[in-house]
PDB file of C-alpha atoms and ligand atoms in Angstrom:
ATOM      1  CA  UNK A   1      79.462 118.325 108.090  1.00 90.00           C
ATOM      2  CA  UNK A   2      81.577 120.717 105.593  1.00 95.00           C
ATOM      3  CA  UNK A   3      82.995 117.925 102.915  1.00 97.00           C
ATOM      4  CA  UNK A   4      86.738 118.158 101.562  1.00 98.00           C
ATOM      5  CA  UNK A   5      88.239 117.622  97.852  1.00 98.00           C
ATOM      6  CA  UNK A   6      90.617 115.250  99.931  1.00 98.00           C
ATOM      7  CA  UNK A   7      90.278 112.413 102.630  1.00 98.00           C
ATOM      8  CA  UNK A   8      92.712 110.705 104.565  1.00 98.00           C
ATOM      9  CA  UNK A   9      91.813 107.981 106.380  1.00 98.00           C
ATOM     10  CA  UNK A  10      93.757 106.130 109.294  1.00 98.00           C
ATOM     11  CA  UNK A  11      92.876 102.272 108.809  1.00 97.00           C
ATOM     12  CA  UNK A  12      93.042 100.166 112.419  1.00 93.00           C
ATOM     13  CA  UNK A  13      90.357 101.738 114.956  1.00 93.00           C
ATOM     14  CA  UNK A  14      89.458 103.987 111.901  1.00 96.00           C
ATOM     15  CA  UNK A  15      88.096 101.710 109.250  1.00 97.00           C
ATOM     16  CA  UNK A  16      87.929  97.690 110.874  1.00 94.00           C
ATOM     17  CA  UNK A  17      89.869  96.446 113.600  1.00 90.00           C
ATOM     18  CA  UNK A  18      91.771  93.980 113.296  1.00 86.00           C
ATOM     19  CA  UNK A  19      89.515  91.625 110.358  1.00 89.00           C
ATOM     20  CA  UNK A  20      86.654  93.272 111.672  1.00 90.00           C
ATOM     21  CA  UNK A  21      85.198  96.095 109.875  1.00 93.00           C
ATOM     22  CA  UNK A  22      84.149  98.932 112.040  1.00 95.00           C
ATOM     23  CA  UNK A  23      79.974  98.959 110.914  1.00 95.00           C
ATOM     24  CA  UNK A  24      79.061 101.907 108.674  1.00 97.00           C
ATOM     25  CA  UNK A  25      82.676 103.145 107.662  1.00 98.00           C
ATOM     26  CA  UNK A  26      82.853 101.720 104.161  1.00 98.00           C
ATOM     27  CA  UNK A  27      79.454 102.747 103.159  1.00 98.00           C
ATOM     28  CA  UNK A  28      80.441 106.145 104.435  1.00 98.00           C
ATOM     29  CA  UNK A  29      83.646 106.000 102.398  1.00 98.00           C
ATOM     30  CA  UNK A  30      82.088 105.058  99.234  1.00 98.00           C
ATOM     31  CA  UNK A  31      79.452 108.417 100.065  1.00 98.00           C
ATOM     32  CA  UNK A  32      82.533 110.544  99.897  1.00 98.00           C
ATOM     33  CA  UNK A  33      84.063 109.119  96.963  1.00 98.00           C
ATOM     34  CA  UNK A  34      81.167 108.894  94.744  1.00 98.00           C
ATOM     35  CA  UNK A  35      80.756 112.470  96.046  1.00 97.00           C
ATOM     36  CA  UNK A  36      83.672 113.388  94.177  1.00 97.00           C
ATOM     37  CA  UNK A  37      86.005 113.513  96.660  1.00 98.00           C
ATOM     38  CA  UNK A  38      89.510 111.897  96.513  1.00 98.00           C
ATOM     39  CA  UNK A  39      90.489 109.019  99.232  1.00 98.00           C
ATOM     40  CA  UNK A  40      93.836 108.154 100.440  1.00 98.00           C
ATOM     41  CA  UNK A  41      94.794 105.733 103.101  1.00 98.00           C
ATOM     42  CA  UNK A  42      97.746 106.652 105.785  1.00 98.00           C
ATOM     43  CA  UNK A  43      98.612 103.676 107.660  1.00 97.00           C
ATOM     44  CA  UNK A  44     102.122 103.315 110.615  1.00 96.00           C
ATOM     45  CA  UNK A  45     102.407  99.695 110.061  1.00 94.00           C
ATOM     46  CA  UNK A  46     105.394  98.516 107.685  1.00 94.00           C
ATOM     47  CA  UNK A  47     104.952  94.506 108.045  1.00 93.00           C
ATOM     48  CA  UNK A  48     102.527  94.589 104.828  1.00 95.00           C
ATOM     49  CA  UNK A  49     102.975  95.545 101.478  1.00 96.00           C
ATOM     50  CA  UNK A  50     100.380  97.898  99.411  1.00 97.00           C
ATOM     51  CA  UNK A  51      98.724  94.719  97.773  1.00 97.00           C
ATOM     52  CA  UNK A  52      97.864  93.403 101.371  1.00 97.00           C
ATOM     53  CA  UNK A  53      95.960  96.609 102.083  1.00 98.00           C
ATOM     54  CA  UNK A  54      93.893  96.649  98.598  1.00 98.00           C
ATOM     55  CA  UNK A  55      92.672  93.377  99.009  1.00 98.00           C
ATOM     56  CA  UNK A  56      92.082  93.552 102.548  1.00 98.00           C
ATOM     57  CA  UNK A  57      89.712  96.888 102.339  1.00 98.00           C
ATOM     58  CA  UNK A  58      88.442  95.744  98.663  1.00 98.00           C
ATOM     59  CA  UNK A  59      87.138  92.670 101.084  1.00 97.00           C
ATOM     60  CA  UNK A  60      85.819  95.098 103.000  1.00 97.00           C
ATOM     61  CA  UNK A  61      83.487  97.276 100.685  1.00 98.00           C
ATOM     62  CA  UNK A  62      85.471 100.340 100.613  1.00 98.00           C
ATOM     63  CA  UNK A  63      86.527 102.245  97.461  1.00 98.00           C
ATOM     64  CA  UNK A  64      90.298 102.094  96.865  1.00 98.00           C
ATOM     65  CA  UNK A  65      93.135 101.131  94.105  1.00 97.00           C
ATOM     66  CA  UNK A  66      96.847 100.735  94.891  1.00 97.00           C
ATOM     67  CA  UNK A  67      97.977 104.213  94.407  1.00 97.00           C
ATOM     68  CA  UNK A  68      95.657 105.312  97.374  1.00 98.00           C
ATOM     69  CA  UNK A  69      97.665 103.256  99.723  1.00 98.00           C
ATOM     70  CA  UNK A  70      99.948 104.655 101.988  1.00 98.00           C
ATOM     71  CA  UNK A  71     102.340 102.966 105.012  1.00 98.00           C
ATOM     72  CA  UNK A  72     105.223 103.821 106.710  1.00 98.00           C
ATOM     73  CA  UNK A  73     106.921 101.035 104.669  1.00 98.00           C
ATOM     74  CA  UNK A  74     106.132 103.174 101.601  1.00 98.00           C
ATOM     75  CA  UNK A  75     107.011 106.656 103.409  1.00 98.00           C
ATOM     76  CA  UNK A  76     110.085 105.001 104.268  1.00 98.00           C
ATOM     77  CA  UNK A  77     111.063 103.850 100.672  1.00 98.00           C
ATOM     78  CA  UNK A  78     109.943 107.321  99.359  1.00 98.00           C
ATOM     79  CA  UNK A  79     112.429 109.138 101.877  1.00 98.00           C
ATOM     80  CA  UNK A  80     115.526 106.532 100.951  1.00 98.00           C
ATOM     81  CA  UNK A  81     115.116 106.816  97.224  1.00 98.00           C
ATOM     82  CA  UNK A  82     114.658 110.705  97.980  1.00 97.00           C
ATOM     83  CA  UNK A  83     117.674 111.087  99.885  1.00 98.00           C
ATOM     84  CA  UNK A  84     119.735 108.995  97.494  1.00 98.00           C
ATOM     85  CA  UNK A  85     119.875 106.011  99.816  1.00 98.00           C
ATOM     86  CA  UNK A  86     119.910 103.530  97.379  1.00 97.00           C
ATOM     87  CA  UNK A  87     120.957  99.975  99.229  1.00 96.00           C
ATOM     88  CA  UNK A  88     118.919  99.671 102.695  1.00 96.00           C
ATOM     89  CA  UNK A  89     120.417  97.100 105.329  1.00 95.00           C
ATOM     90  CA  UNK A  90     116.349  96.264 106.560  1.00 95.00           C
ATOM     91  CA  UNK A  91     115.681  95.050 110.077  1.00 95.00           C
ATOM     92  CA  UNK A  92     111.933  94.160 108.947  1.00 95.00           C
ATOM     93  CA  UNK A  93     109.026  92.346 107.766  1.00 94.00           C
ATOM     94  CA  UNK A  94     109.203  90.555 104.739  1.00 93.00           C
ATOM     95  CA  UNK A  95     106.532  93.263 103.449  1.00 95.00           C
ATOM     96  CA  UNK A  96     109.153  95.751 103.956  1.00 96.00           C
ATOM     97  CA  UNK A  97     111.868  94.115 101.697  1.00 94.00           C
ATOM     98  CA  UNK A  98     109.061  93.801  98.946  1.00 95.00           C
ATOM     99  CA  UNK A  99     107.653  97.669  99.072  1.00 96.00           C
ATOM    100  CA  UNK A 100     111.766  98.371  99.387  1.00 96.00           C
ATOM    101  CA  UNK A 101     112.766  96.471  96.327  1.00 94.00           C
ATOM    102  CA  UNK A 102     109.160  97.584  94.624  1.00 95.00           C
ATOM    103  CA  UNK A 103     110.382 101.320  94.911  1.00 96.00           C
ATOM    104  CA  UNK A 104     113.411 100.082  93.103  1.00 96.00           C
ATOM    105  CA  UNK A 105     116.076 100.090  96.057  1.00 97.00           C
ATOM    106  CA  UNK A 106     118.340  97.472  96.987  1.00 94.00           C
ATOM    107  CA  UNK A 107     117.787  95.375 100.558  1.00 93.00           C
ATOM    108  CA  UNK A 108     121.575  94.328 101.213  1.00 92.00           C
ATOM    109  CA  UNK A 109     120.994  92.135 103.467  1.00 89.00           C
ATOM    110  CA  UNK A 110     117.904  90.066 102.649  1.00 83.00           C
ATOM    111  CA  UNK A 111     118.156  87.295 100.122  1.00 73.00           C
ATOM    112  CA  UNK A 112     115.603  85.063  98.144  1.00 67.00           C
ATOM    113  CA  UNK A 113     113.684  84.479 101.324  1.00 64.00           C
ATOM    114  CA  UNK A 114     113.544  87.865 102.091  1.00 63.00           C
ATOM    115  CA  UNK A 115     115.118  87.233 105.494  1.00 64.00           C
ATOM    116  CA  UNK A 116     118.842  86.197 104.983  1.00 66.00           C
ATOM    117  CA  UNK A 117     121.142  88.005 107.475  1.00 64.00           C
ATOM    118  CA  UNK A 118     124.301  88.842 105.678  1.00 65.00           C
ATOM    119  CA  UNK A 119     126.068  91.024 108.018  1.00 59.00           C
ATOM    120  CA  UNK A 120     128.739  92.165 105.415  1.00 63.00           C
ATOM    121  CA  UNK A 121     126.442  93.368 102.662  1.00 77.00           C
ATOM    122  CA  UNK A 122     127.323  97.065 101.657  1.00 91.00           C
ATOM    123  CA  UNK A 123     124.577  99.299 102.443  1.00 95.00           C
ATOM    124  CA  UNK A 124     124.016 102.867 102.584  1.00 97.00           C
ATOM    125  CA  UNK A 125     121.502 103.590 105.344  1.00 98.00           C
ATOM    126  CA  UNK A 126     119.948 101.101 107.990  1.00 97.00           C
ATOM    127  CA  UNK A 127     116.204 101.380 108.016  1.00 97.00           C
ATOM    128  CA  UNK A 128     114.213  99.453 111.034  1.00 97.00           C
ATOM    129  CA  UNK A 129     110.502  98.698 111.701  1.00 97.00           C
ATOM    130  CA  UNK A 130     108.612  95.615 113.004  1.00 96.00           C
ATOM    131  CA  UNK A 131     110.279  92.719 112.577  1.00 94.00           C
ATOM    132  CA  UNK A 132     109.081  89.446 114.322  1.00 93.00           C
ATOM    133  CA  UNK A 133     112.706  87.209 113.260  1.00 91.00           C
ATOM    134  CA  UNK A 134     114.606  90.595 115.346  1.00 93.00           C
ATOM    135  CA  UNK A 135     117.980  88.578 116.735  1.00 92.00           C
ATOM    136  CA  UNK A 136     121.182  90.047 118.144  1.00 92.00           C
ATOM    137  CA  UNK A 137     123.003  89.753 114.701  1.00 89.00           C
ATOM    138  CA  UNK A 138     120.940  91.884 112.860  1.00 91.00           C
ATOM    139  CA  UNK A 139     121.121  94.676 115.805  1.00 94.00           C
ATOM    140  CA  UNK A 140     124.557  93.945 115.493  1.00 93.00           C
ATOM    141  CA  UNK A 141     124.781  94.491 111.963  1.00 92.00           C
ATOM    142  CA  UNK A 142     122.603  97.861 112.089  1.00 95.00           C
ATOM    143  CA  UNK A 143     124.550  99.067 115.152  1.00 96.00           C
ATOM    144  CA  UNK A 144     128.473  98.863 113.341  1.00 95.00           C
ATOM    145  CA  UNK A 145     127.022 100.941 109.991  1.00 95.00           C
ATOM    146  CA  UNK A 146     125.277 103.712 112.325  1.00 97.00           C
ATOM    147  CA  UNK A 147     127.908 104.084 114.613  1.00 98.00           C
ATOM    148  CA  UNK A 148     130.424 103.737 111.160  1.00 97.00           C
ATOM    149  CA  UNK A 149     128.107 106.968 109.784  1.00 97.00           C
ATOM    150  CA  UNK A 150     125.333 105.218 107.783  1.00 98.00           C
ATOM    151  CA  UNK A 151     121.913 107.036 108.351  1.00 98.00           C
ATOM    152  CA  UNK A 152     119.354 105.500 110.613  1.00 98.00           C
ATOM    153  CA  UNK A 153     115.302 105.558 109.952  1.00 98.00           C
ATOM    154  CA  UNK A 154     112.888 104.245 111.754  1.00 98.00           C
ATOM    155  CA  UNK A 155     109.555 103.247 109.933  1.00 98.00           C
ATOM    156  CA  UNK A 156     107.219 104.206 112.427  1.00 97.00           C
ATOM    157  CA  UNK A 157     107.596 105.056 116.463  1.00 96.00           C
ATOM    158  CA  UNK A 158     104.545 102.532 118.071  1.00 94.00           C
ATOM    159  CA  UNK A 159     106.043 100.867 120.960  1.00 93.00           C
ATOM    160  CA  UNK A 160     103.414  98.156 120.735  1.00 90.00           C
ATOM    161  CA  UNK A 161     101.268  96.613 118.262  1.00 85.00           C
ATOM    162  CA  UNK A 162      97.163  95.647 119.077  1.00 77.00           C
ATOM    163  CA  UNK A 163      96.541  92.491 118.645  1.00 74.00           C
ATOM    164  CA  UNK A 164      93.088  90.327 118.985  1.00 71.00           C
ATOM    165  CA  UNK A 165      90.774  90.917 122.117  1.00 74.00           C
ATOM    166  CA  UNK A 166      93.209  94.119 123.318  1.00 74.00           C
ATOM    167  CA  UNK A 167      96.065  91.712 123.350  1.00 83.00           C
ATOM    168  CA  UNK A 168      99.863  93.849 122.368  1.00 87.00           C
ATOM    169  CA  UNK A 169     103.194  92.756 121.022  1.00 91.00           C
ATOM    170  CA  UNK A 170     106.209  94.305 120.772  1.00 95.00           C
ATOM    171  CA  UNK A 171     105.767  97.211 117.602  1.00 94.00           C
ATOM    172  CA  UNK A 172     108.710  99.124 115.562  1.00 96.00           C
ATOM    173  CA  UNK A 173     109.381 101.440 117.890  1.00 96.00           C
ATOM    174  CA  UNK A 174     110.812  98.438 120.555  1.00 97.00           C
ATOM    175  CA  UNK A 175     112.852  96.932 117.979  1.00 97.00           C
ATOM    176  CA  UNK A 176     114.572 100.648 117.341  1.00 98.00           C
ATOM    177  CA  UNK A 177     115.069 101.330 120.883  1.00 98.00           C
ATOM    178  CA  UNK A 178     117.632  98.781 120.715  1.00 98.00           C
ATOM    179  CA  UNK A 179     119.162  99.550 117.674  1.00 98.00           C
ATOM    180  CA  UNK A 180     119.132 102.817 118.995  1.00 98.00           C
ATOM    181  CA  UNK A 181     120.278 101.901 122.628  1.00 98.00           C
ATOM    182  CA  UNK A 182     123.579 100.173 121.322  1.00 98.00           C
ATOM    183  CA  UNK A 183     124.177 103.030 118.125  1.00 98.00           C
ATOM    184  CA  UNK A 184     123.544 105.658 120.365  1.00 98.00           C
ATOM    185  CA  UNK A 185     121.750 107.643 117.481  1.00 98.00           C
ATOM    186  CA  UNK A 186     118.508 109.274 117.419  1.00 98.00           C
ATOM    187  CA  UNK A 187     116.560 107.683 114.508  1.00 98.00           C
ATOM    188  CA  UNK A 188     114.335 109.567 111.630  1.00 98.00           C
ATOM    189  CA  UNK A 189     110.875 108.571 112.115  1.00 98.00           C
ATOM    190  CA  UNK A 190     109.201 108.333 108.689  1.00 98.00           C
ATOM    191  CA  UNK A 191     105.772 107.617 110.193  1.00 98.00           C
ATOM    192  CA  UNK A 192     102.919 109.569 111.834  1.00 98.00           C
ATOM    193  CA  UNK A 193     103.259 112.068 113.766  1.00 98.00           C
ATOM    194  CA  UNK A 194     105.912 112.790 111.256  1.00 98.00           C
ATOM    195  CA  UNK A 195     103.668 114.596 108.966  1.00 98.00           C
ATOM    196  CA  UNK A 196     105.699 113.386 105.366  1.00 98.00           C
ATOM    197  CA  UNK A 197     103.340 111.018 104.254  1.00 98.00           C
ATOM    198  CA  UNK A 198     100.477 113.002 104.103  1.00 98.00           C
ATOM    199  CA  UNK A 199     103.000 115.840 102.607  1.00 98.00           C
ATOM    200  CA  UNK A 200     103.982 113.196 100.314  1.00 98.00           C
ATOM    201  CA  UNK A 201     100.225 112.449  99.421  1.00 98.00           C
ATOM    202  CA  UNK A 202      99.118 116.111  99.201  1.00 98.00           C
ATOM    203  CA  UNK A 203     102.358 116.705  96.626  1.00 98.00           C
ATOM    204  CA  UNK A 204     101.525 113.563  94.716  1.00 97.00           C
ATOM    205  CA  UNK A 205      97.907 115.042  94.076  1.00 98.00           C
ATOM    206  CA  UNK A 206      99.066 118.949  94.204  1.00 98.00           C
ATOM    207  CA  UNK A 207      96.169 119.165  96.672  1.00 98.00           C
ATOM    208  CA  UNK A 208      97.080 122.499  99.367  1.00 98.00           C
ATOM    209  CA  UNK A 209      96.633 121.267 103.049  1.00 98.00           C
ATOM    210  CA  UNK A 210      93.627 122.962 103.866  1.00 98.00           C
ATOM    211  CA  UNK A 211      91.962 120.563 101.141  1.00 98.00           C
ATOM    212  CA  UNK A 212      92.673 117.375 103.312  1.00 98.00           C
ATOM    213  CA  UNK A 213      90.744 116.376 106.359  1.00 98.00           C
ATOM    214  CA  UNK A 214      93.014 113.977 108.048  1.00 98.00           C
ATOM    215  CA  UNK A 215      90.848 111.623 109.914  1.00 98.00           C
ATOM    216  CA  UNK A 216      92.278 109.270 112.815  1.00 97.00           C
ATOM    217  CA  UNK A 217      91.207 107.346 116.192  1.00 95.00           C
ATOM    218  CA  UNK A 218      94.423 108.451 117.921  1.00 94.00           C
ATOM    219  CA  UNK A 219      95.235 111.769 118.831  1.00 95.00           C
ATOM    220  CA  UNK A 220      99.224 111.671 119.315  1.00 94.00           C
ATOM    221  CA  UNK A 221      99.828 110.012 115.484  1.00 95.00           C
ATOM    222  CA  UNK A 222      96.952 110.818 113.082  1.00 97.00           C
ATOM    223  CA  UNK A 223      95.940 113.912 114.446  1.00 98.00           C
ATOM    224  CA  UNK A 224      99.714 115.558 115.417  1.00 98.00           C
ATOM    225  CA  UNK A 225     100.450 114.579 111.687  1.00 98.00           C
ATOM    226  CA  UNK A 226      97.543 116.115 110.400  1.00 98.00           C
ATOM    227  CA  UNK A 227      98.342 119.388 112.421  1.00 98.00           C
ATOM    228  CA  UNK A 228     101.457 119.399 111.351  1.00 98.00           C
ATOM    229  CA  UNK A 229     101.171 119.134 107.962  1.00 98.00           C
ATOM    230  CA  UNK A 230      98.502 121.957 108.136  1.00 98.00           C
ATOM    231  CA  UNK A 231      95.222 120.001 107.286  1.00 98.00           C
ATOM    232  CA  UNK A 232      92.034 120.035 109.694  1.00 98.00           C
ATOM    233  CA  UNK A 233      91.705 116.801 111.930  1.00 98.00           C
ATOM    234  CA  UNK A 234      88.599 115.032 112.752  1.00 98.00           C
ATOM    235  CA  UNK A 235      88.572 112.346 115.510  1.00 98.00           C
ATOM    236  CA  UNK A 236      86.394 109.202 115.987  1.00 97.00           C
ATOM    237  CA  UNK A 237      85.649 106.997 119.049  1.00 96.00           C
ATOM    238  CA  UNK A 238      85.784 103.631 117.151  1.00 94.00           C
ATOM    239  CA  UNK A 239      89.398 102.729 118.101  1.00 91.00           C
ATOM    240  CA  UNK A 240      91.728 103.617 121.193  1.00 90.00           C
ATOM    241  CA  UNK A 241      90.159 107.647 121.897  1.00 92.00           C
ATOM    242  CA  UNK A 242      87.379 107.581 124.066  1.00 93.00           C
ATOM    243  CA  UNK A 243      87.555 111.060 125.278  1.00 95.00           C
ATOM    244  CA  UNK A 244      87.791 113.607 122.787  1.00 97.00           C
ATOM    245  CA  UNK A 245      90.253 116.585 123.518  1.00 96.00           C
ATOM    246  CA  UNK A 246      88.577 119.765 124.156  1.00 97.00           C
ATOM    247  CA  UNK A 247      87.938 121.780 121.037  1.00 96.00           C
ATOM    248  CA  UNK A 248      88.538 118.931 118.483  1.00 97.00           C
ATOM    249  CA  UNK A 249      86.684 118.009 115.812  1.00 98.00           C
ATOM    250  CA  UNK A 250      84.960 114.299 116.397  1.00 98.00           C
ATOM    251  CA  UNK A 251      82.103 112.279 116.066  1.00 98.00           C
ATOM    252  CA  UNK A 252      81.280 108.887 117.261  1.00 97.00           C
ATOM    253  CA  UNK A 253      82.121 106.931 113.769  1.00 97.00           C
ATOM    254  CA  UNK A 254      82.946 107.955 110.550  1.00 98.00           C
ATOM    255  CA  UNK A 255      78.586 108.696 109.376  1.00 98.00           C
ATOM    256  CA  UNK A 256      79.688 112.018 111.469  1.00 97.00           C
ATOM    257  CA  UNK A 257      81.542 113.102 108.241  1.00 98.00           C
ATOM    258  CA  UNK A 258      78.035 112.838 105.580  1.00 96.00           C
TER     259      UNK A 258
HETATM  260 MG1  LIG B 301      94.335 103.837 114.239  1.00 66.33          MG
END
């Protein structure tokens, strides 16, 4: 099919799932980029950190370097340090605290361990994602500094997260439904289908939209993002889409891009 200057690639259902890689997608990757073209990769989950990611698709064959790395952990930095939101009170993996502090912002309520509750920290925003230690004082804590004014983000909005053999647990988007139940505040979601990471990775490049092909397994995140951030979409059948929508771009795996 027509190739792009840019790629963005969604990672679970996309690239492997789980630690399996999905057969043919890093040899198809490493077509593209040795092609010419540029690869970035645009995943929701916060609970890892950038280095996670590089060693886990280095593992895996595919082309990539830290910089091409993108999660809603890192979107979620991006938009604090942005917005002048310097000292975060995290409800969050301990991934999150290091991509937070590795952006240079302050996690006021994390200590050496990464998971210290101090409920009086100052702070100047709450920011919440998955977070597997989740416990009524830290809801507690992020409840009194949104309902005191403090702005609320969300990392990403997936209800659920897909474990082994189909099996879910509870995702980011459970643990800020209850912040969000007891604040009574609408979070900002920094992940997809919010399209600011790939506006963020299209400004970081000075690519235009039309450049990118945004290229997913799930219709209502990577492809809504895409959309919205103006860049074609292509859908593949590897991960939860079985169906394509009518009119959209797919193929069965990612050889449907060579
Ligand atoms: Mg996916």
């Amino acid at each position: 099919m027509e190739r792009y200057p840019l790629y963005i690639f969604d990672l679970d259902g996309t690239l492997y799932r789980g630690n399996e890689p999905i057969a043919n997608a890093a040899d198809t990757v490493r077509a593209l980029s040795e092609s010419g073209a540029k690869i970035r990769y645009l995943t929701n989950n916060s609970g890892q950190t950038r280095a996670f990611f590089l060693d886990k698709l280095i593992r895996m064959g595919f082309p990539c370097e830290m910089e091409a790395i993108y999660t809603s952990g890192v979107g979620s930095a991006s938009y604090l340090a942005a917005n002048g939101l310097k000292r975060v009170f995290a409800i969050g993996e301990p991934g999150l605290v290091t991509t937070l502090r590795d952006h240079g912002l302050e996690v006021a309520n994390a200590g050496s361990d990464l998971l210290t509750v101090s409920a009086g920290s100052e702070s100047d925003a709450v920011l919440a994602g998955i977070c597997r230690h989740f416990n009524y004082d830290l809801m507690n804590g992020a409840m009194q500094r949104i309902r005191a004014g403090q702005p609320f983000i969300a990392t990403n909005p997936d209800v659920t997260y897909p474990m082994e053999e189909g099996r879910l647990i509870p995702g980011a988007g459970s643990v800020v439904a209850g912040i969000q139940a007891c604040s009574e505040a609408e979070p900002y979601v920094v992940g997809k289908p919010n399209p600011y990471l790939i506006r963020l990775i299209l400004e970081e490049l000075g690519f235009p939209p039309t450049s990118a092909l945004v290229v997913g397994d799930r219709v209502d995140t990577d492809l809504v993002s895409g959309e919205r951030a103006g860049c074609p979409t292509h859908l593949v059948l590897t991960g939860v889409t079985s169906v394509p929508p009518e009119g959209q771009s797919f193929s069965v795996d990612l050889t449907g891009l060579l």
